mmCIF file of C-alpha atoms and ligand atoms in Angstrom:
data_model
loop_
_atom_site.group_PDB
_atom_site.id
_atom_site.type_symbol
_atom_site.label_atom_id
_atom_site.label_comp_id
_atom_site.label_asym_id
_atom_site.label_seq_id
_atom_site.Cartn_x
_atom_site.Cartn_y
_atom_site.Cartn_z
ATOM 1 C CA UNK A 58 -0.035 -0.014 -0.028
ATOM 2 C CA UNK A 59 1.388 3.398 -0.924
ATOM 3 C CA UNK A 60 1.903 5.592 2.116
ATOM 4 C CA UNK A 61 0.850 9.228 1.973
ATOM 5 C CA UNK A 62 3.432 12.008 2.184
ATOM 6 C CA UNK A 63 2.035 12.697 5.603
ATOM 7 C CA UNK A 64 2.429 9.231 6.949
ATOM 8 C CA UNK A 65 6.029 9.278 5.694
ATOM 9 C CA UNK A 66 6.639 12.485 7.609
ATOM 10 C CA UNK A 67 5.450 10.851 10.789
ATOM 11 C CA UNK A 68 7.355 7.640 10.147
ATOM 12 C CA UNK A 69 10.442 9.633 9.443
ATOM 13 C CA UNK A 70 10.075 11.906 12.454
ATOM 14 C CA UNK A 71 13.280 10.816 14.127
ATOM 15 C CA UNK A 72 13.632 10.954 17.925
ATOM 16 C CA UNK A 73 15.658 9.379 20.588
ATOM 17 C CA UNK A 74 15.457 9.486 24.344
ATOM 18 C CA UNK A 75 17.917 11.757 26.195
ATOM 19 C CA UNK A 76 17.611 10.977 29.823
ATOM 20 C CA UNK A 77 14.175 10.528 31.373
ATOM 21 C CA UNK A 78 12.774 13.769 30.370
ATOM 22 C CA UNK A 79 14.112 14.905 27.031
ATOM 23 C CA UNK A 80 13.456 14.010 23.493
ATOM 24 C CA UNK A 81 15.559 14.613 20.476
ATOM 25 C CA UNK A 82 13.586 15.307 17.347
ATOM 26 C CA UNK A 83 14.559 15.791 13.784
ATOM 27 C CA UNK A 84 13.960 19.497 13.670
ATOM 28 C CA UNK A 85 13.129 19.869 10.008
ATOM 29 C CA UNK A 86 10.662 16.975 9.922
ATOM 30 C CA UNK A 87 8.934 18.136 13.092
ATOM 31 C CA UNK A 88 8.592 21.642 11.763
ATOM 32 C CA UNK A 89 7.175 20.219 8.452
ATOM 33 C CA UNK A 90 4.473 18.390 10.363
ATOM 34 C CA UNK A 91 3.496 21.488 12.214
ATOM 35 C CA UNK A 92 3.409 23.459 9.049
ATOM 36 C CA UNK A 93 1.246 20.907 7.416
ATOM 37 C CA UNK A 94 -1.138 21.072 10.369
ATOM 38 C CA UNK A 95 -1.332 24.828 9.994
ATOM 39 C CA UNK A 96 -2.920 24.353 6.540
ATOM 40 C CA UNK A 97 -5.734 22.124 7.883
ATOM 41 C CA UNK A 98 -9.216 23.451 7.333
ATOM 42 C CA UNK A 99 -11.172 21.715 10.020
ATOM 43 C CA UNK A 100 -10.415 21.280 13.713
ATOM 44 C CA UNK A 101 -11.342 17.629 13.804
ATOM 45 C CA UNK A 102 -8.828 16.415 11.286
ATOM 46 C CA UNK A 103 -6.160 18.572 12.817
ATOM 47 C CA UNK A 104 -6.810 17.052 16.214
ATOM 48 C CA UNK A 105 -6.716 13.573 14.686
ATOM 49 C CA UNK A 106 -3.374 14.183 13.228
ATOM 50 C CA UNK A 107 -2.154 15.633 16.468
ATOM 51 C CA UNK A 108 -3.461 12.615 18.439
ATOM 52 C CA UNK A 109 -1.470 10.421 15.961
ATOM 53 C CA UNK A 110 1.628 12.537 16.514
ATOM 54 C CA UNK A 111 1.195 12.294 20.285
ATOM 55 C CA UNK A 112 0.877 8.518 20.147
ATOM 56 C CA UNK A 113 4.086 8.379 18.060
ATOM 57 C CA UNK A 114 5.855 10.620 20.609
ATOM 58 C CA UNK A 115 4.739 8.508 23.570
ATOM 59 C CA UNK A 116 5.246 5.184 21.884
ATOM 60 C CA UNK A 117 7.471 2.783 23.816
ATOM 61 C CA UNK A 118 9.409 0.277 21.989
ATOM 62 C CA UNK A 119 9.911 -2.882 23.925
ATOM 63 C CA UNK A 120 11.391 -2.155 27.406
ATOM 64 C CA UNK A 121 13.158 0.978 26.313
ATOM 65 C CA UNK A 122 11.916 4.415 27.049
ATOM 66 C CA UNK A 123 12.402 5.167 23.327
ATOM 67 C CA UNK A 124 9.841 7.442 21.788
ATOM 68 C CA UNK A 125 10.395 6.756 18.091
ATOM 69 C CA UNK A 126 12.750 4.905 15.917
ATOM 70 C CA UNK A 127 16.227 6.350 16.198
ATOM 71 C CA UNK A 128 17.966 8.200 13.424
ATOM 72 C CA UNK A 129 19.309 11.553 14.351
ATOM 73 C CA UNK A 130 20.846 12.303 11.029
ATOM 74 C CA UNK A 131 20.235 15.944 10.088
ATOM 75 C CA UNK A 132 19.475 18.891 12.291
ATOM 76 C CA UNK A 133 18.029 17.832 15.606
ATOM 77 C CA UNK A 134 16.465 19.630 18.559
ATOM 78 C CA UNK A 135 16.267 18.530 22.198
ATOM 79 C CA UNK A 136 12.943 19.270 23.976
ATOM 80 C CA UNK A 137 11.632 18.482 27.413
ATOM 81 C CA UNK A 138 9.143 15.608 26.735
ATOM 82 C CA UNK A 139 6.678 16.583 29.415
ATOM 83 C CA UNK A 140 6.585 20.222 28.270
ATOM 84 C CA UNK A 141 6.152 19.233 24.631
ATOM 85 C CA UNK A 142 3.369 16.752 25.501
ATOM 86 C CA UNK A 143 1.594 19.490 27.645
ATOM 87 C CA UNK A 144 1.797 21.871 24.669
ATOM 88 C CA UNK A 145 0.242 19.235 22.421
ATOM 89 C CA UNK A 146 -2.540 18.733 25.022
ATOM 90 C CA UNK A 147 -3.129 22.376 25.036
ATOM 91 C CA UNK A 148 -3.618 22.351 21.285
ATOM 92 C CA UNK A 149 -5.939 19.351 21.626
ATOM 93 C CA UNK A 150 -8.018 21.257 24.015
ATOM 94 C CA UNK A 151 -8.524 24.174 21.695
ATOM 95 C CA UNK A 152 -12.085 24.876 20.895
ATOM 96 C CA UNK A 153 -11.545 26.630 17.566
ATOM 97 C CA UNK A 154 -9.362 26.029 14.584
ATOM 98 C CA UNK A 155 -7.826 29.529 14.955
ATOM 99 C CA UNK A 156 -6.838 28.913 18.564
ATOM 100 C CA UNK A 157 -5.239 25.470 17.644
ATOM 101 C CA UNK A 158 -3.322 27.042 14.857
ATOM 102 C CA UNK A 159 -2.126 29.840 17.118
ATOM 103 C CA UNK A 160 -0.747 27.280 19.564
ATOM 104 C CA UNK A 161 0.850 25.343 16.648
ATOM 105 C CA UNK A 162 2.536 28.508 15.395
ATOM 106 C CA UNK A 163 3.806 29.243 18.874
ATOM 107 C CA UNK A 164 5.257 25.712 19.199
ATOM 108 C CA UNK A 165 6.916 26.005 15.826
ATOM 109 C CA UNK A 166 8.354 29.388 16.756
ATOM 110 C CA UNK A 167 9.849 27.935 19.978
ATOM 111 C CA UNK A 168 11.574 25.251 17.839
ATOM 112 C CA UNK A 169 12.767 27.439 15.002
ATOM 113 C CA UNK A 170 13.951 30.401 17.048
ATOM 114 C CA UNK A 171 15.853 31.128 20.217
ATOM 115 C CA UNK A 172 15.134 34.260 22.104
ATOM 116 C CA UNK A 173 17.392 35.180 25.007
ATOM 117 C CA UNK A 174 17.915 38.486 26.762
ATOM 118 C CA UNK A 175 21.326 40.106 27.141
ATOM 119 C CA UNK A 176 22.243 38.676 30.524
ATOM 120 C CA UNK A 177 21.543 34.874 30.379
ATOM 121 C CA UNK A 178 20.992 31.947 28.161
ATOM 122 C CA UNK A 179 17.423 31.228 28.966
ATOM 123 C CA UNK A 180 15.394 30.667 25.711
ATOM 124 C CA UNK A 181 12.367 32.725 26.490
ATOM 125 C CA UNK A 182 10.465 30.936 23.741
ATOM 126 C CA UNK A 183 10.705 27.678 25.710
ATOM 127 C CA UNK A 184 10.587 29.186 29.198
ATOM 128 C CA UNK A 185 8.432 26.434 30.503
ATOM 129 C CA UNK A 186 11.439 24.064 30.282
ATOM 130 C CA UNK A 187 13.256 26.043 32.973
ATOM 131 C CA UNK A 188 11.320 24.977 36.054
ATOM 132 C CA UNK A 189 14.644 24.533 37.850
ATOM 133 C CA UNK A 190 15.031 28.306 37.935
ATOM 134 C CA UNK A 191 13.436 29.942 41.056
ATOM 135 C CA UNK A 192 11.622 33.172 40.430
ATOM 136 C CA UNK A 193 9.919 33.693 43.911
ATOM 137 C CA UNK A 194 11.377 35.809 46.610
ATOM 138 C CA UNK A 195 10.993 33.236 49.386
ATOM 139 C CA UNK A 196 13.394 30.318 49.218
ATOM 140 C CA UNK A 197 12.778 27.403 51.454
ATOM 141 C CA UNK A 198 15.550 24.992 50.554
ATOM 142 C CA UNK A 199 15.798 21.925 52.798
ATOM 143 C CA UNK A 200 18.809 20.270 51.278
ATOM 144 C CA UNK A 201 22.241 21.555 50.495
ATOM 145 C CA UNK A 202 23.744 20.207 47.284
ATOM 146 C CA UNK A 203 26.667 18.059 48.497
ATOM 147 C CA UNK A 204 27.470 16.457 45.157
ATOM 148 C CA UNK A 205 31.021 16.383 43.754
ATOM 149 C CA UNK A 206 33.437 18.878 45.150
ATOM 150 C CA UNK A 207 30.730 20.500 47.373
ATOM 151 C CA UNK A 208 31.713 18.997 50.640
ATOM 152 C CA UNK A 209 30.171 21.673 52.853
ATOM 153 C CA UNK A 210 33.180 21.497 55.174
ATOM 154 C CA UNK A 211 33.559 25.219 55.780
ATOM 155 C CA UNK A 212 31.644 26.722 58.620
ATOM 156 C CA UNK A 213 30.048 29.812 57.263
ATOM 157 C CA UNK A 214 29.785 28.673 53.609
ATOM 158 C CA UNK A 215 26.611 29.209 51.502
ATOM 159 C CA UNK A 216 24.662 26.519 49.787
ATOM 160 C CA UNK A 217 25.741 25.901 46.165
ATOM 161 C CA UNK A 218 22.163 26.509 45.019
ATOM 162 C CA UNK A 219 22.749 30.273 45.603
ATOM 163 C CA UNK A 220 25.565 30.802 43.041
ATOM 164 C CA UNK A 221 23.937 28.174 40.811
ATOM 165 C CA UNK A 222 20.650 30.103 40.550
ATOM 166 C CA UNK A 223 22.395 33.436 40.242
ATOM 167 C CA UNK A 224 24.594 32.340 37.428
ATOM 168 C CA UNK A 225 21.694 30.804 35.508
ATOM 169 C CA UNK A 226 19.701 34.027 35.845
ATOM 170 C CA UNK A 227 22.507 36.603 35.392
ATOM 171 C CA UNK A 228 25.215 35.249 33.238
ATOM 172 C CA UNK A 229 25.754 33.485 29.915
ATOM 173 C CA UNK A 230 28.104 30.634 29.376
ATOM 174 C CA UNK A 231 31.741 31.692 29.116
ATOM 175 C CA UNK A 232 31.134 34.989 30.996
ATOM 176 C CA UNK A 233 33.069 36.053 34.111
ATOM 177 C CA UNK A 234 32.059 35.855 37.836
ATOM 178 C CA UNK A 235 33.869 37.511 40.696
ATOM 179 C CA UNK A 236 33.438 36.400 44.308
ATOM 180 C CA UNK A 237 35.204 38.755 46.799
ATOM 181 C CA UNK A 238 34.688 36.467 49.775
ATOM 182 C CA UNK A 239 35.505 33.056 48.279
ATOM 183 C CA UNK A 240 35.758 30.979 51.449
ATOM 184 C CA UNK A 241 35.616 27.323 50.538
ATOM 185 C CA UNK A 242 35.199 28.059 46.797
ATOM 186 C CA UNK A 243 31.473 27.237 46.372
ATOM 187 C CA UNK A 244 31.064 29.878 43.649
ATOM 188 C CA UNK A 245 34.027 28.646 41.711
ATOM 189 C CA UNK A 246 32.873 24.985 41.822
ATOM 190 C CA UNK A 247 29.491 26.088 40.448
ATOM 191 C CA UNK A 248 31.291 28.134 37.805
ATOM 192 C CA UNK A 249 32.930 24.950 36.552
ATOM 193 C CA UNK A 250 29.623 23.125 36.384
ATOM 194 C CA UNK A 251 27.971 25.825 34.470
ATOM 195 C CA UNK A 252 30.819 26.826 32.226
ATOM 196 C CA UNK A 253 31.440 30.278 33.593
ATOM 197 C CA UNK A 254 34.919 31.792 34.328
ATOM 198 C CA UNK A 255 35.437 32.456 37.944
ATOM 199 C CA UNK A 256 37.777 34.618 40.006
ATOM 200 C CA UNK A 257 37.637 34.345 43.841
ATOM 201 C CA UNK A 258 39.398 36.420 46.441
ATOM 202 C CA UNK A 259 39.956 34.982 49.966
ATOM 203 C CA UNK A 260 41.956 36.573 52.777
ATOM 204 C CA UNK A 261 42.846 33.327 54.643
ATOM 205 C CA UNK A 262 45.640 31.536 52.793
ATOM 206 C CA UNK A 263 44.778 28.045 54.229
ATOM 207 C CA UNK A 264 41.186 28.372 53.377
ATOM 208 C CA UNK A 265 42.098 29.528 49.867
ATOM 209 C CA UNK A 266 44.468 26.597 49.417
ATOM 210 C CA UNK A 267 41.850 24.035 50.357
ATOM 211 C CA UNK A 268 39.289 25.787 48.168
ATOM 212 C CA UNK A 269 41.685 25.638 45.193
ATOM 213 C CA UNK A 270 42.313 21.875 45.657
ATOM 214 C CA UNK A 271 38.591 21.188 45.754
ATOM 215 C CA UNK A 272 37.842 23.383 42.820
ATOM 216 C CA UNK A 273 40.502 21.588 40.784
ATOM 217 C CA UNK A 274 38.780 18.312 41.588
ATOM 218 C CA UNK A 275 35.560 19.447 39.865
ATOM 219 C CA UNK A 276 35.661 18.497 36.105
ATOM 220 C CA UNK A 277 36.260 21.418 33.830
ATOM 221 C CA UNK A 278 34.335 20.294 30.732
ATOM 222 C CA UNK A 279 34.018 23.798 29.235
ATOM 223 C CA UNK A 280 37.643 24.565 29.874
ATOM 224 C CA UNK A 281 37.012 27.793 31.881
ATOM 225 C CA UNK A 282 39.288 29.741 34.133
ATOM 226 C CA UNK A 283 39.216 29.197 37.870
ATOM 227 C CA UNK A 284 41.418 31.721 39.588
ATOM 228 C CA UNK A 285 41.793 31.708 43.327
ATOM 229 C CA UNK A 286 43.709 34.725 44.746
ATOM 230 C CA UNK A 287 44.812 35.276 48.322
ATOM 231 C CA UNK A 288 44.272 38.826 49.344
ATOM 232 C CA UNK A 289 42.320 41.625 50.949
ATOM 233 C CA UNK A 290 39.218 42.407 48.764
ATOM 234 C CA UNK A 291 39.306 46.025 49.970
ATOM 235 C CA UNK A 292 42.630 46.783 48.406
ATOM 236 C CA UNK A 293 43.615 43.969 45.988
ATOM 237 C CA UNK A 294 44.154 45.021 42.368
ATOM 238 C CA UNK A 295 41.334 43.297 40.552
ATOM 239 C CA UNK A 296 42.149 44.974 37.253
ATOM 240 C CA UNK A 297 45.494 43.286 37.323
ATOM 241 C CA UNK A 298 44.027 39.797 38.035
ATOM 242 C CA UNK A 299 41.583 40.209 35.208
ATOM 243 C CA UNK A 300 44.142 41.567 32.801
ATOM 244 C CA UNK A 301 46.027 38.310 32.911
ATOM 245 C CA UNK A 302 43.205 36.934 30.889
ATOM 246 C CA UNK A 303 42.649 39.993 28.721
ATOM 247 C CA UNK A 304 39.419 40.750 30.533
ATOM 248 C CA UNK A 305 38.323 44.158 31.802
ATOM 249 C CA UNK A 306 35.032 43.546 33.384
ATOM 250 C CA UNK A 307 33.096 40.723 35.067
ATOM 251 C CA UNK A 308 29.415 40.001 34.413
ATOM 252 C CA UNK A 309 28.419 38.928 37.958
ATOM 253 C CA UNK A 310 29.730 39.992 41.369
ATOM 254 C CA UNK A 311 28.951 37.788 44.282
ATOM 255 C CA UNK A 312 29.511 38.938 47.781
ATOM 256 C CA UNK A 313 29.107 36.755 50.870
ATOM 257 C CA UNK A 314 30.908 38.600 53.678
ATOM 258 C CA UNK A 315 31.136 37.585 57.228
ATOM 259 C CA UNK A 316 27.969 38.469 59.131
ATOM 260 C CA UNK A 317 30.127 40.793 61.184
ATOM 261 C CA UNK A 318 31.446 38.794 64.208
ATOM 262 C CA UNK A 319 28.926 35.877 64.307
ATOM 263 C CA UNK A 320 31.736 33.673 62.976
ATOM 264 C CA UNK A 321 35.251 34.765 63.526
ATOM 265 C CA UNK A 322 37.063 33.599 60.438
ATOM 266 C CA UNK A 323 40.619 34.481 61.477
ATOM 267 C CA UNK A 324 42.684 36.694 63.757
ATOM 268 C CA UNK A 325 43.638 38.946 60.775
ATOM 269 C CA UNK A 326 42.636 42.521 61.443
ATOM 270 C CA UNK A 327 41.846 42.918 57.724
ATOM 271 C CA UNK A 328 39.136 40.301 58.106
ATOM 272 C CA UNK A 329 35.639 41.823 58.194
ATOM 273 C CA UNK A 330 34.708 39.493 61.021
ATOM 274 C CA UNK A 331 37.212 41.311 63.171
ATOM 275 C CA UNK A 332 35.755 44.705 62.741
ATOM 276 C CA UNK A 333 35.475 46.333 66.173
ATOM 277 C CA UNK A 334 31.895 47.402 65.784
ATOM 278 C CA UNK A 335 29.136 47.771 63.213
ATOM 279 C CA UNK A 336 30.357 51.042 61.901
ATOM 280 C CA UNK A 337 33.778 49.597 61.220
ATOM 281 C CA UNK A 338 32.248 46.509 59.589
ATOM 282 C CA UNK A 339 30.189 48.681 57.291
ATOM 283 C CA UNK A 340 33.142 50.909 56.489
ATOM 284 C CA UNK A 341 35.237 47.759 55.513
ATOM 285 C CA UNK A 342 32.293 46.315 53.540
ATOM 286 C CA UNK A 343 31.949 49.553 51.687
ATOM 287 C CA UNK A 344 35.616 49.509 50.858
ATOM 288 C CA UNK A 345 35.182 46.153 49.191
ATOM 289 C CA UNK A 346 32.199 47.410 47.163
ATOM 290 C CA UNK A 347 34.280 50.417 46.105
ATOM 291 C CA UNK A 348 37.220 48.179 45.151
ATOM 292 C CA UNK A 349 35.241 45.542 43.218
ATOM 293 C CA UNK A 350 32.309 47.340 41.610
ATOM 294 C CA UNK A 351 34.267 49.280 38.984
ATOM 295 C CA UNK A 352 35.040 45.897 37.413
ATOM 296 C CA UNK A 353 31.423 44.902 37.123
ATOM 297 C CA UNK A 354 29.957 45.565 33.658
ATOM 298 C CA UNK A 355 27.157 48.153 33.480
ATOM 299 C CA UNK A 356 23.687 46.691 33.540
ATOM 300 C CA UNK A 357 24.914 43.549 35.358
ATOM 301 C CA UNK A 358 24.267 42.226 38.784
ATOM 302 C CA UNK A 359 25.784 42.304 42.287
ATOM 303 C CA UNK A 360 24.561 39.593 44.597
ATOM 304 C CA UNK A 361 24.831 40.176 48.351
ATOM 305 C CA UNK A 362 24.294 37.175 50.626
ATOM 306 C CA UNK A 363 23.955 38.214 54.316
ATOM 307 C CA UNK A 364 22.078 37.671 57.471
ATOM 308 C CA UNK A 365 21.300 39.880 60.523
ATOM 309 C CA UNK A 366 22.530 39.481 64.056
ATOM 310 C CA UNK A 367 21.538 39.933 67.646
ATOM 311 C CA UNK A 368 23.697 41.999 69.925
ATOM 312 C CA UNK A 369 22.955 42.699 73.528
ATOM 313 C CA UNK A 370 19.267 41.750 73.187
ATOM 314 C CA UNK A 371 18.847 43.897 70.025
ATOM 315 C CA UNK A 372 18.188 42.873 66.497
ATOM 316 C CA UNK A 373 20.874 44.434 64.302
ATOM 317 C CA UNK A 374 19.620 44.634 60.700
ATOM 318 C CA UNK A 375 23.073 43.966 59.162
ATOM 319 C CA UNK A 376 21.566 42.958 55.809
ATOM 320 C CA UNK A 377 19.716 46.253 55.471
ATOM 321 C CA UNK A 378 22.678 48.274 56.638
ATOM 322 C CA UNK A 379 24.897 46.551 53.898
ATOM 323 C CA UNK A 380 22.124 47.144 51.374
ATOM 324 C CA UNK A 381 22.301 50.846 52.149
ATOM 325 C CA UNK A 382 26.046 50.825 51.553
ATOM 326 C CA UNK A 383 25.441 49.420 48.092
ATOM 327 C CA UNK A 384 22.559 51.683 47.258
ATOM 328 C CA UNK A 385 24.646 54.704 48.322
ATOM 329 C CA UNK A 386 27.033 53.749 45.562
ATOM 330 C CA UNK A 387 24.429 54.193 42.867
ATOM 331 C CA UNK A 388 23.232 50.640 42.345
ATOM 332 C CA UNK A 389 19.515 49.954 41.854
ATOM 333 C CA UNK A 390 17.832 47.337 44.062
ATOM 334 C CA UNK A 391 16.220 44.554 41.936
ATOM 335 C CA UNK A 392 15.106 42.036 44.564
ATOM 336 C CA UNK A 393 15.357 40.902 48.160
ATOM 337 C CA UNK A 394 15.130 37.179 48.543
ATOM 338 C CA UNK A 395 14.424 35.754 51.937
ATOM 339 C CA UNK A 396 16.053 32.335 52.365
ATOM 340 C CA UNK A 397 15.671 29.866 55.185
ATOM 341 C CA UNK A 398 18.597 28.571 57.107
ATOM 342 C CA UNK A 399 18.739 24.843 56.586
ATOM 343 C CA UNK A 400 18.867 22.932 59.786
ATOM 344 C CA UNK A 401 22.187 21.431 60.795
ATOM 345 C CA UNK A 402 22.330 18.639 63.302
ATOM 346 C CA UNK A 403 23.937 20.890 65.819
ATOM 347 C CA UNK A 404 21.250 23.566 65.525
ATOM 348 C CA UNK A 405 18.510 20.920 65.821
ATOM 349 C CA UNK A 406 19.822 19.949 69.274
ATOM 350 C CA UNK A 407 19.748 23.473 70.452
ATOM 351 C CA UNK A 408 16.312 24.211 69.049
ATOM 352 C CA UNK A 409 14.395 23.673 72.197
ATOM 353 C CA UNK A 410 16.807 25.860 74.099
ATOM 354 C CA UNK A 411 16.563 28.715 71.646
ATOM 355 C CA UNK A 412 12.731 28.459 71.682
ATOM 356 C CA UNK A 413 12.786 28.800 75.433
ATOM 357 C CA UNK A 414 15.247 31.736 75.303
ATOM 358 C CA UNK A 415 13.033 33.463 72.656
ATOM 359 C CA UNK A 416 9.967 33.098 74.861
ATOM 360 C CA UNK A 417 11.902 34.516 77.828
ATOM 361 C CA UNK A 418 13.621 37.270 76.025
ATOM 362 C CA UNK A 419 10.761 38.420 73.796
ATOM 363 C CA UNK A 420 12.555 37.831 70.456
ATOM 364 C CA UNK A 421 12.375 35.574 67.476
ATOM 365 C CA UNK A 422 14.854 32.906 66.555
ATOM 366 C CA UNK A 423 16.783 33.657 63.357
ATOM 367 C CA UNK A 424 15.555 31.401 60.503
ATOM 368 C CA UNK A 425 16.433 33.434 57.488
ATOM 369 C CA UNK A 426 19.027 35.285 55.607
ATOM 370 C CA UNK A 427 18.928 37.494 52.580
ATOM 371 C CA UNK A 428 20.016 37.341 49.007
ATOM 372 C CA UNK A 429 19.936 40.914 47.749
ATOM 373 C CA UNK A 430 20.190 41.757 44.055
ATOM 374 C CA UNK A 431 21.479 45.005 42.782
ATOM 375 C CA UNK A 432 21.932 46.192 39.174
ATOM 376 C CA UNK A 433 24.788 48.456 38.171
ATOM 377 C CA UNK A 434 23.473 51.488 36.381
HETATM 378 C C1 SAM B 600 30.837 34.040 54.808
HETATM 379 S S1 SAM B 600 32.408 33.486 54.331
HETATM 380 C C2 SAM B 600 32.226 33.091 52.596
HETATM 381 C C3 SAM B 600 31.864 31.678 52.406
HETATM 382 C C4 SAM B 600 31.742 31.228 50.898
HETATM 383 N N1 SAM B 600 30.634 31.807 50.287
HETATM 384 C C5 SAM B 600 31.603 29.710 50.862
HETATM 385 O O1 SAM B 600 30.627 29.201 50.351
HETATM 386 O O2 SAM B 600 32.543 29.057 51.404
HETATM 387 C C6 SAM B 600 33.296 34.936 54.331
HETATM 388 C C7 SAM B 600 34.759 34.831 53.932
HETATM 389 O O3 SAM B 600 35.333 36.049 53.723
HETATM 390 C C8 SAM B 600 36.682 35.983 54.056
HETATM 391 N N2 SAM B 600 37.108 37.402 54.307
HETATM 392 C C9 SAM B 600 36.912 38.136 55.396
HETATM 393 N N3 SAM B 600 37.463 39.415 55.241
HETATM 394 C C10 SAM B 600 38.001 39.462 53.969
HETATM 395 C C11 SAM B 600 38.707 40.377 53.209
HETATM 396 N N4 SAM B 600 38.982 41.606 53.654
HETATM 397 N N5 SAM B 600 39.124 40.066 51.921
HETATM 398 C C12 SAM B 600 38.886 38.842 51.394
HETATM 399 N N6 SAM B 600 38.186 37.891 52.110
HETATM 400 C C13 SAM B 600 37.828 38.134 53.407
HETATM 401 C C14 SAM B 600 36.769 35.110 55.291
HETATM 402 O O4 SAM B 600 37.996 34.536 55.502
HETATM 403 C C15 SAM B 600 35.658 34.059 54.923
HETATM 404 O O5 SAM B 600 36.208 33.002 54.303
#
């Protein structure tokens, strides 16, 4: 029996599974099918074709999760299978031919074109595929990412999800990230995973050495630069560090300073955790902002991660004080994210005690810190 042109399209629509959730399609063929559907004159036959397409996409061959026969010759596209199927369902639910065709055109556009903005690689035409990216201002994260080189050994580190999210939102692959309080190197480990070049400055030589060792353990598939420098972020010549790589500006600046003296990181008087009082702490923090921000590209983001503290029975809004220091320097505030503190085993044991103290003293137990986002004008 002679097969119609259409049937051949479907049969030749090549796809193969890519992990549990993705599907690789032969781009041209898939677009041809969608184009063909656009020329249909009644909704019923369009839906019938679509149902057929859906059954081909969800077809499982034997035990494999395969979706269609595999032949990825030619131009291919990788799509999230669940998102694609929900888009197909949306078309199937259309009540009018016009609406169905509108959705088909939108699907085709998302396959043909890529639309990103200037500061990241998110394809806005397929934005539904990025559900990993958080867009809410309240972050309740119960688990730290401890995979690979992220050992979480450093007291006072931040969870890898913070630089991870920030880089996905505010940088493109191959761009440059500067962390002025590197600590255990969390930012630079994430840089390697996401293919961003990273420069980190850390005052404490031993901490920097350990961080460097761990960063080097993280695979560097994209061959990016990971530069760990020992120094005082208030005064170090950042221009000189960058010039080694022929770079003048970074595209993301991450600052996770000590929360004043909550944790004493060293005995070094240049260490912000040794500032004698809040005024001195803010003065030192301001100096770091002054020293680093000229190297941030205009229109790009500074991320401040900070928590508040109690002193002599009083809540000291360290986060907001630091925010003021940055705003005074002409940045615009884009967001304040409130993030929970994940519970460590030690803290859990003290939970009851703190609750009792809070009831006695009329205060609330700290459960959050801030991730503040500023844009350089
Ligand atoms: C809150 S920790 C940063 C932790 C880091 N985000 C991580 O995930 O490991 C702050 C770090 O700033 C460092 N530090 C303090 N004063 C500094 C200064 N003037 N210049 C550079 N680093 C400094 C401390 O040694 C400490 O490691």
